[in-house]
PDB file of C-alpha atoms and ligand atoms in Angstrom:
ATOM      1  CA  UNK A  10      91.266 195.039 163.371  1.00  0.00           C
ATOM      2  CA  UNK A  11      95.040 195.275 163.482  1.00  0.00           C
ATOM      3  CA  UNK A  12      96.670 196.362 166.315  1.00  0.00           C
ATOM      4  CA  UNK A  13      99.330 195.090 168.019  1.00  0.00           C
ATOM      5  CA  UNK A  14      99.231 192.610 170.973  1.00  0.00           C
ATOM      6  CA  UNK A  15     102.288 191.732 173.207  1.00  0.00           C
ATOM      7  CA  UNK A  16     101.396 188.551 175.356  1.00  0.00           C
ATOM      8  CA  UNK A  17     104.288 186.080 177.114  1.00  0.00           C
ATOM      9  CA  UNK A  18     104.793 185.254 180.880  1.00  0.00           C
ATOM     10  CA  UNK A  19     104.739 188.092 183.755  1.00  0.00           C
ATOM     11  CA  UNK A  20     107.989 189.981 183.965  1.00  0.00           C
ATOM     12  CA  UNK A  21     108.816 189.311 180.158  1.00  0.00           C
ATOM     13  CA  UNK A  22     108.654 193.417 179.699  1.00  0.00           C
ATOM     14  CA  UNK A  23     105.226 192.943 177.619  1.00  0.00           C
ATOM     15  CA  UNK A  24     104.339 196.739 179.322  1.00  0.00           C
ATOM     16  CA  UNK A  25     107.877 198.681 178.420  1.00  0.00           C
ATOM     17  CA  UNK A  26     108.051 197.051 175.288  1.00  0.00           C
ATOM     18  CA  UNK A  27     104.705 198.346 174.782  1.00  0.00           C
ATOM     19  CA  UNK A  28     105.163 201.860 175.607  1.00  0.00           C
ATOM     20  CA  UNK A  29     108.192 202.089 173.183  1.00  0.00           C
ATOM     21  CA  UNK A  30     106.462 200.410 170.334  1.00  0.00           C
ATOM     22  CA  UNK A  31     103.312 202.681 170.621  1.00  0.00           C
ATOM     23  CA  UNK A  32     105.764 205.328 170.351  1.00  0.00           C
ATOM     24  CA  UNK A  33     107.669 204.439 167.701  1.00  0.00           C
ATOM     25  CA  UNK A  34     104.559 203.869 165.373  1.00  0.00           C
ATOM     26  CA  UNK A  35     102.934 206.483 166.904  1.00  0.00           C
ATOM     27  CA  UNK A  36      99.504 204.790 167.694  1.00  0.00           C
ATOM     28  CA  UNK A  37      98.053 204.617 171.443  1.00  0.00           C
ATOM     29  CA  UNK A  38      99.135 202.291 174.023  1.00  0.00           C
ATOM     30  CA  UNK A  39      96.914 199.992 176.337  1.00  0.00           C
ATOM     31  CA  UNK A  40      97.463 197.533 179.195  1.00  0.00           C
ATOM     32  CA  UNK A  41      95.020 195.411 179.992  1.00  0.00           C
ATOM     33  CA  UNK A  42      95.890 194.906 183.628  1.00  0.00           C
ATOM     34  CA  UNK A  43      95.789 198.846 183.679  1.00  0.00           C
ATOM     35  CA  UNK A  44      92.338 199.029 181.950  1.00  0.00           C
ATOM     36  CA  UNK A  45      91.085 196.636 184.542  1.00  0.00           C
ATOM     37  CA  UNK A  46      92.203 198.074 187.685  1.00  0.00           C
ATOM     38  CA  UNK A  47      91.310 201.671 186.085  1.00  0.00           C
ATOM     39  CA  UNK A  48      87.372 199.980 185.589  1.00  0.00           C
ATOM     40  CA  UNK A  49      86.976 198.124 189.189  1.00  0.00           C
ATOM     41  CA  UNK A  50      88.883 201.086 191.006  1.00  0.00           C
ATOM     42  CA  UNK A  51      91.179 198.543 192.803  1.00  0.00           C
ATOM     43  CA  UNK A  52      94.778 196.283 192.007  1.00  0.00           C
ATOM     44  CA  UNK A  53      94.591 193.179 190.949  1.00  0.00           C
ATOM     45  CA  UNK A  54      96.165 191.507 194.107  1.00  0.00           C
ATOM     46  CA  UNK A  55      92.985 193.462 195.531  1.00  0.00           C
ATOM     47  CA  UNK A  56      91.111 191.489 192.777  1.00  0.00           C
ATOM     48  CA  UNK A  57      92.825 188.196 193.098  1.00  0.00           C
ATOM     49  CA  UNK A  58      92.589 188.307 197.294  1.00  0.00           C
ATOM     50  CA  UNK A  59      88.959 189.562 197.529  1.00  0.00           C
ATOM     51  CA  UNK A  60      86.934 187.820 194.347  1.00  0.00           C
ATOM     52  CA  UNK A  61      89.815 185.228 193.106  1.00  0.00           C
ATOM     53  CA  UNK A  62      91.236 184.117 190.056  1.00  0.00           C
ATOM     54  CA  UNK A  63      88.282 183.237 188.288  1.00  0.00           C
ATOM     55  CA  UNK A  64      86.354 186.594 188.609  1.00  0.00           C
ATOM     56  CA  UNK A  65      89.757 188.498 187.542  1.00  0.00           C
ATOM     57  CA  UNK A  66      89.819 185.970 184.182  1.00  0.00           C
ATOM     58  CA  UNK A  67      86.534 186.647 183.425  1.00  0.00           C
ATOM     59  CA  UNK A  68      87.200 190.554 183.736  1.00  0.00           C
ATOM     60  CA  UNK A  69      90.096 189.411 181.158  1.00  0.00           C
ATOM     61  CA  UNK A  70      87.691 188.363 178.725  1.00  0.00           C
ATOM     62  CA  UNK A  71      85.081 191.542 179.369  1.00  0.00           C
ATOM     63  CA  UNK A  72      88.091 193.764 178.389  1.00  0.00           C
ATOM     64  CA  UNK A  73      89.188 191.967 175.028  1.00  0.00           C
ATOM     65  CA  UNK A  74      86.041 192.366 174.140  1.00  0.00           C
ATOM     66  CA  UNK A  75      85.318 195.714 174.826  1.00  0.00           C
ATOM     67  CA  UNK A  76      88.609 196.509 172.719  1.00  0.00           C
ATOM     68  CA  UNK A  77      87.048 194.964 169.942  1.00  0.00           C
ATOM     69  CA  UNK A  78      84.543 197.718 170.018  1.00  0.00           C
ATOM     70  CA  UNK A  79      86.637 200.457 169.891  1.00  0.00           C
ATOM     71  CA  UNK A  80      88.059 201.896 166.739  1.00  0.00           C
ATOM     72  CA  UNK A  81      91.417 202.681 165.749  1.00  0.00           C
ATOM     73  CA  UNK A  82      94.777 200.719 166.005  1.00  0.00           C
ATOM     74  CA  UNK A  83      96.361 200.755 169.320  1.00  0.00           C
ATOM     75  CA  UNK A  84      99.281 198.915 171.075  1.00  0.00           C
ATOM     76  CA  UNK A  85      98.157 196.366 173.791  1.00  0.00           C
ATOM     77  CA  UNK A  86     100.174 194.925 176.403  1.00  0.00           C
ATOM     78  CA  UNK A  87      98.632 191.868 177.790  1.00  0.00           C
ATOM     79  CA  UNK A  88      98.217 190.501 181.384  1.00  0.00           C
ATOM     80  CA  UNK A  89     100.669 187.006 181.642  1.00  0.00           C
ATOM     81  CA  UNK A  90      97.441 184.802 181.782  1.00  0.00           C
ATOM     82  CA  UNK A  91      95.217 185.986 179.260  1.00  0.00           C
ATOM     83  CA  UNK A  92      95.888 182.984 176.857  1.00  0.00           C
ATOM     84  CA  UNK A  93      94.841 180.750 179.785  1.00  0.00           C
ATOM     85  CA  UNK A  94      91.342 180.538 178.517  1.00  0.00           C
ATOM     86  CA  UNK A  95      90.182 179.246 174.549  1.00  0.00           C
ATOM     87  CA  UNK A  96      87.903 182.304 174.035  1.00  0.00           C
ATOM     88  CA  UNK A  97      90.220 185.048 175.302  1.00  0.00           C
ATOM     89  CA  UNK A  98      92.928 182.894 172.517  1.00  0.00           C
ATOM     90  CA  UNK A  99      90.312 183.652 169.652  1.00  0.00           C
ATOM     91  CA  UNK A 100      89.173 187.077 171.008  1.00  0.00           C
ATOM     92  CA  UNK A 101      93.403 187.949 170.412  1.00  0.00           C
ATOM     93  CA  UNK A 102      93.247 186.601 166.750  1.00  0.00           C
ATOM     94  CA  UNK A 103      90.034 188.672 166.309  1.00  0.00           C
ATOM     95  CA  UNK A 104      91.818 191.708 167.909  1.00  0.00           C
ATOM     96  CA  UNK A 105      94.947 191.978 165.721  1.00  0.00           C
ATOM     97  CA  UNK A 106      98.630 190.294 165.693  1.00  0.00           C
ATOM     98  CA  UNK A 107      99.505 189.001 168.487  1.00  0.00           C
ATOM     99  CA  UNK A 108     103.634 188.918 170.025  1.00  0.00           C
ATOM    100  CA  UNK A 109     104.945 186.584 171.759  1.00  0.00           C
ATOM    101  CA  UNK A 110     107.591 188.060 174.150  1.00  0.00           C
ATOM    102  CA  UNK A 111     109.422 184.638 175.305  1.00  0.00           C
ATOM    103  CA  UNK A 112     111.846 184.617 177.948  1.00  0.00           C
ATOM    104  CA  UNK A 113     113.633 182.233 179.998  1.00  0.00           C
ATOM    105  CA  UNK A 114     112.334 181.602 183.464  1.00  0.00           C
ATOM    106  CA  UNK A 115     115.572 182.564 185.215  1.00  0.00           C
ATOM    107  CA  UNK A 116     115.061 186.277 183.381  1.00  0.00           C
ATOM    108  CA  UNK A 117     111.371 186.277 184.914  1.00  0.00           C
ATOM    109  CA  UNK A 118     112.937 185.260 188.516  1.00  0.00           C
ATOM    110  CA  UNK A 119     115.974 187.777 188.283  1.00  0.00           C
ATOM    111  CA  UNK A 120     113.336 190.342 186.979  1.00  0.00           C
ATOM    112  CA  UNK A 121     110.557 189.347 189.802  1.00  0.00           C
ATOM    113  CA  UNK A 122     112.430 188.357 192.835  1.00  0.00           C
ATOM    114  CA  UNK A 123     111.412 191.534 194.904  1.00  0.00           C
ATOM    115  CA  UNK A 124     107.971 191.886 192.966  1.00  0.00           C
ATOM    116  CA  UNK A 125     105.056 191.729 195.234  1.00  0.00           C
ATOM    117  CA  UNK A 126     102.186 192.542 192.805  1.00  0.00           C
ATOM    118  CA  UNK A 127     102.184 189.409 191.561  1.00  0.00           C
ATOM    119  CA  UNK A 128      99.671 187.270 193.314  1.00  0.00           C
ATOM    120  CA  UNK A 129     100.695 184.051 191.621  1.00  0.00           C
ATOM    121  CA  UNK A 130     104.179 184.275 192.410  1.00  0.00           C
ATOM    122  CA  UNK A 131     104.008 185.147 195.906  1.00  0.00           C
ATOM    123  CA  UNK A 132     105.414 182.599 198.566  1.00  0.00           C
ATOM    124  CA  UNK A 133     107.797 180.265 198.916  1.00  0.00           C
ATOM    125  CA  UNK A 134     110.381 178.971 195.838  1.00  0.00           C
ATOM    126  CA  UNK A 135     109.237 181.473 193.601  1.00  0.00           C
ATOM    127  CA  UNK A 136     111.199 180.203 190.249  1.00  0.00           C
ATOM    128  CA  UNK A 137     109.754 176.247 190.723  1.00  0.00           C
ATOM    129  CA  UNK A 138     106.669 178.621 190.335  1.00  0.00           C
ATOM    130  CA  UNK A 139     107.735 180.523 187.121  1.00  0.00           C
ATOM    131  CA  UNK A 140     108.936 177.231 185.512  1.00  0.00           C
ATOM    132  CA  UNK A 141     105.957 175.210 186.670  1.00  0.00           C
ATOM    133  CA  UNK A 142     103.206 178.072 185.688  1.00  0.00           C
ATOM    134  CA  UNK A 143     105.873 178.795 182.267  1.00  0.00           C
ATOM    135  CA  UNK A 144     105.295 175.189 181.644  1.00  0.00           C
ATOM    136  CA  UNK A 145     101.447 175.156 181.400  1.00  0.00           C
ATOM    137  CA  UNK A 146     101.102 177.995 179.274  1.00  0.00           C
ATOM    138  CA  UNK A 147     103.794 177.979 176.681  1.00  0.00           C
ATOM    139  CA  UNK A 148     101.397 175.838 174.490  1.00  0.00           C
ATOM    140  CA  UNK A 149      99.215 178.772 174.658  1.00  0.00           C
ATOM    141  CA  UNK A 150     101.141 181.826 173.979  1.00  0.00           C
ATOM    142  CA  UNK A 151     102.661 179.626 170.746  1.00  0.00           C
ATOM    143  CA  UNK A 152      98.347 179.205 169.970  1.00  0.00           C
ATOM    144  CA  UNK A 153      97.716 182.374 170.531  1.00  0.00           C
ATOM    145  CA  UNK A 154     100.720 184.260 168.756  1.00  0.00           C
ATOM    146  CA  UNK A 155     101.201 185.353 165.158  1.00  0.00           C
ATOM    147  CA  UNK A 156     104.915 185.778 165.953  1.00  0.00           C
ATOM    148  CA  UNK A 157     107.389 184.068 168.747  1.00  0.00           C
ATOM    149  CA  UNK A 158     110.340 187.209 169.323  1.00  0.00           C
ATOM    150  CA  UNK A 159     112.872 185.648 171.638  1.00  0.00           C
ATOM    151  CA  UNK A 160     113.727 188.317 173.846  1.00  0.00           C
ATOM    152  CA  UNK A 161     116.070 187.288 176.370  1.00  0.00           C
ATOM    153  CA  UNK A 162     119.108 189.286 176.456  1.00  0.00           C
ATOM    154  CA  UNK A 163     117.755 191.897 174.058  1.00  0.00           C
ATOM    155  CA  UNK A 164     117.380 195.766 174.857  1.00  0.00           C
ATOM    156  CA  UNK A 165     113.947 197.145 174.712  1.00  0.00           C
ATOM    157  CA  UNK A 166     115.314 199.329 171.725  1.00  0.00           C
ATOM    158  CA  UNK A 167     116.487 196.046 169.975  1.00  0.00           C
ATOM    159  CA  UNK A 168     113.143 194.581 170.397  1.00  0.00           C
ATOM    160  CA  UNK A 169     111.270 197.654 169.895  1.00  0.00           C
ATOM    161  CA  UNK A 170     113.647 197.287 166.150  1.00  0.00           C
ATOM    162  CA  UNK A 171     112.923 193.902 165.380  1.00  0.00           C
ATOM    163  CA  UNK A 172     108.667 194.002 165.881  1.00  0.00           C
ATOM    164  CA  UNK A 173     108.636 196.893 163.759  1.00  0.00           C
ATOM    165  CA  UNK A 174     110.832 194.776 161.036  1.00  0.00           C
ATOM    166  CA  UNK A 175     108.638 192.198 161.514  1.00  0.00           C
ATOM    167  CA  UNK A 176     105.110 194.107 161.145  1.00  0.00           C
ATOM    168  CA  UNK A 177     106.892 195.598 157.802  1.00  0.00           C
ATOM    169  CA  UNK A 178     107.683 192.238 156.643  1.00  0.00           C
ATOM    170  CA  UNK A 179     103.892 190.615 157.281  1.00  0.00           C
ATOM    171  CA  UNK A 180     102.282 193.536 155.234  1.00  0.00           C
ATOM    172  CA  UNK A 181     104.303 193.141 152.196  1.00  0.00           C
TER     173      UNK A 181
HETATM  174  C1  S3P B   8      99.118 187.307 185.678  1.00  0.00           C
HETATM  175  C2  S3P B   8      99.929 188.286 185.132  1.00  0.00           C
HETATM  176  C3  S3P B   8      99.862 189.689 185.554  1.00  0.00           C
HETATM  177  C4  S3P B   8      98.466 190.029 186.056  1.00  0.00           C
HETATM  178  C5  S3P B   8      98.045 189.063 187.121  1.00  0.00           C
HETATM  179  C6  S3P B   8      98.040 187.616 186.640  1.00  0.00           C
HETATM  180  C7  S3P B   8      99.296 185.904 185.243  1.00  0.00           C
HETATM  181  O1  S3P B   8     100.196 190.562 184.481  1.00  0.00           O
HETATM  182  O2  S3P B   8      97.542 190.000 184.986  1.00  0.00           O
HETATM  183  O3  S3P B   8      98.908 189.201 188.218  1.00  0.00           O
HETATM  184  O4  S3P B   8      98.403 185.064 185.489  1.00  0.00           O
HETATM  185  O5  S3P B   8     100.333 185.605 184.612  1.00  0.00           O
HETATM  186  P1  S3P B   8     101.711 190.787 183.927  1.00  0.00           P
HETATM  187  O6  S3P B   8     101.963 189.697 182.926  1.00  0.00           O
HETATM  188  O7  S3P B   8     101.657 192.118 183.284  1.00  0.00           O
HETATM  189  O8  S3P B   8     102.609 190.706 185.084  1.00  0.00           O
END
């Protein structure tokens, strides 16, 4: 399969990069965050407060898996933690080409400071959280990705440009 997979930390505008890209190539767009609060009729603070972390990762993995089922290339937009665990890594190579949207941590805090959907960043000293969480996972997004697009400081339409030059590039 080859569609096209944005992952990178919350806040790193995996979802409105998304939505332009889909348009732009003119192929359907997906979030998985979306397609799991669309299955278990609730958010996924509901999720994380009510069942936990683990139950929400393991919803992560039902959903890449059900996109590999389904035909036809789409654009996917990625929850922040879905390259936390080794099957949901592989499940991504299996599922297409993979983006990695990397920002800075101060960019995630300017973008997040009033965000209160995001269960893991709630609380005190949110940025020792980005940096400390940012920190963890890095190793995995750079597993997990095809390509590493540094996207600090770029507009979505810049962004939106330089995938599409990209995707060009790998199919020649
Ligand atoms: C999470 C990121 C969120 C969402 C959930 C957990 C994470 O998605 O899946 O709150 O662990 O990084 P976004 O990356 O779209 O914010």
């Amino acid at each position: 399969m080859d569609n096209l997979i944005l992952i990178g930390f919350m806040g790193c505008g995996k979802s409105t990069l998304g939505v332009s890209l889909s348009k732009r190539l003119d192929i359907p767009f997906l979030d998985t965050d979306k397609y799991i609060e669309d299955g278990q009729k609730t958010s996924i603070s509901d999720i994380f407060a009510k069942q936990g972390e683990a139950v929400f990762r393991r919803l992560e993995t039902d959903c890449l898996k059900e996109l590999l089922e389904k035909s036809g290339d789409v654009v996917i937009s990625t929850g922040g933690g879905i390259v936390i665990c080794e099957e949901n890594r592989r499940l991504l190579k299996e599922l297409g080409t993979a983006v990695y949207v990397k920002v800075s941590p101060e960019t995630v805090y300017e973008r997040l400071k009033e965000d209160n959907t995001r269960p893991l960043l709630q609380g005190t000293n949110p940025l020792e959280k980005i940096k400390a969480l940012m920190q963890q996972r890095s190793r995995f997004y750079e597993e997990a990705a095809s390509v590493v697009l540094e996207a600090d400081k770029k507009s979505v339409e810049e962004l939106t440009q330089e995938i599409c030059s990209l995707i060009e590039r790998r199919k020649r």
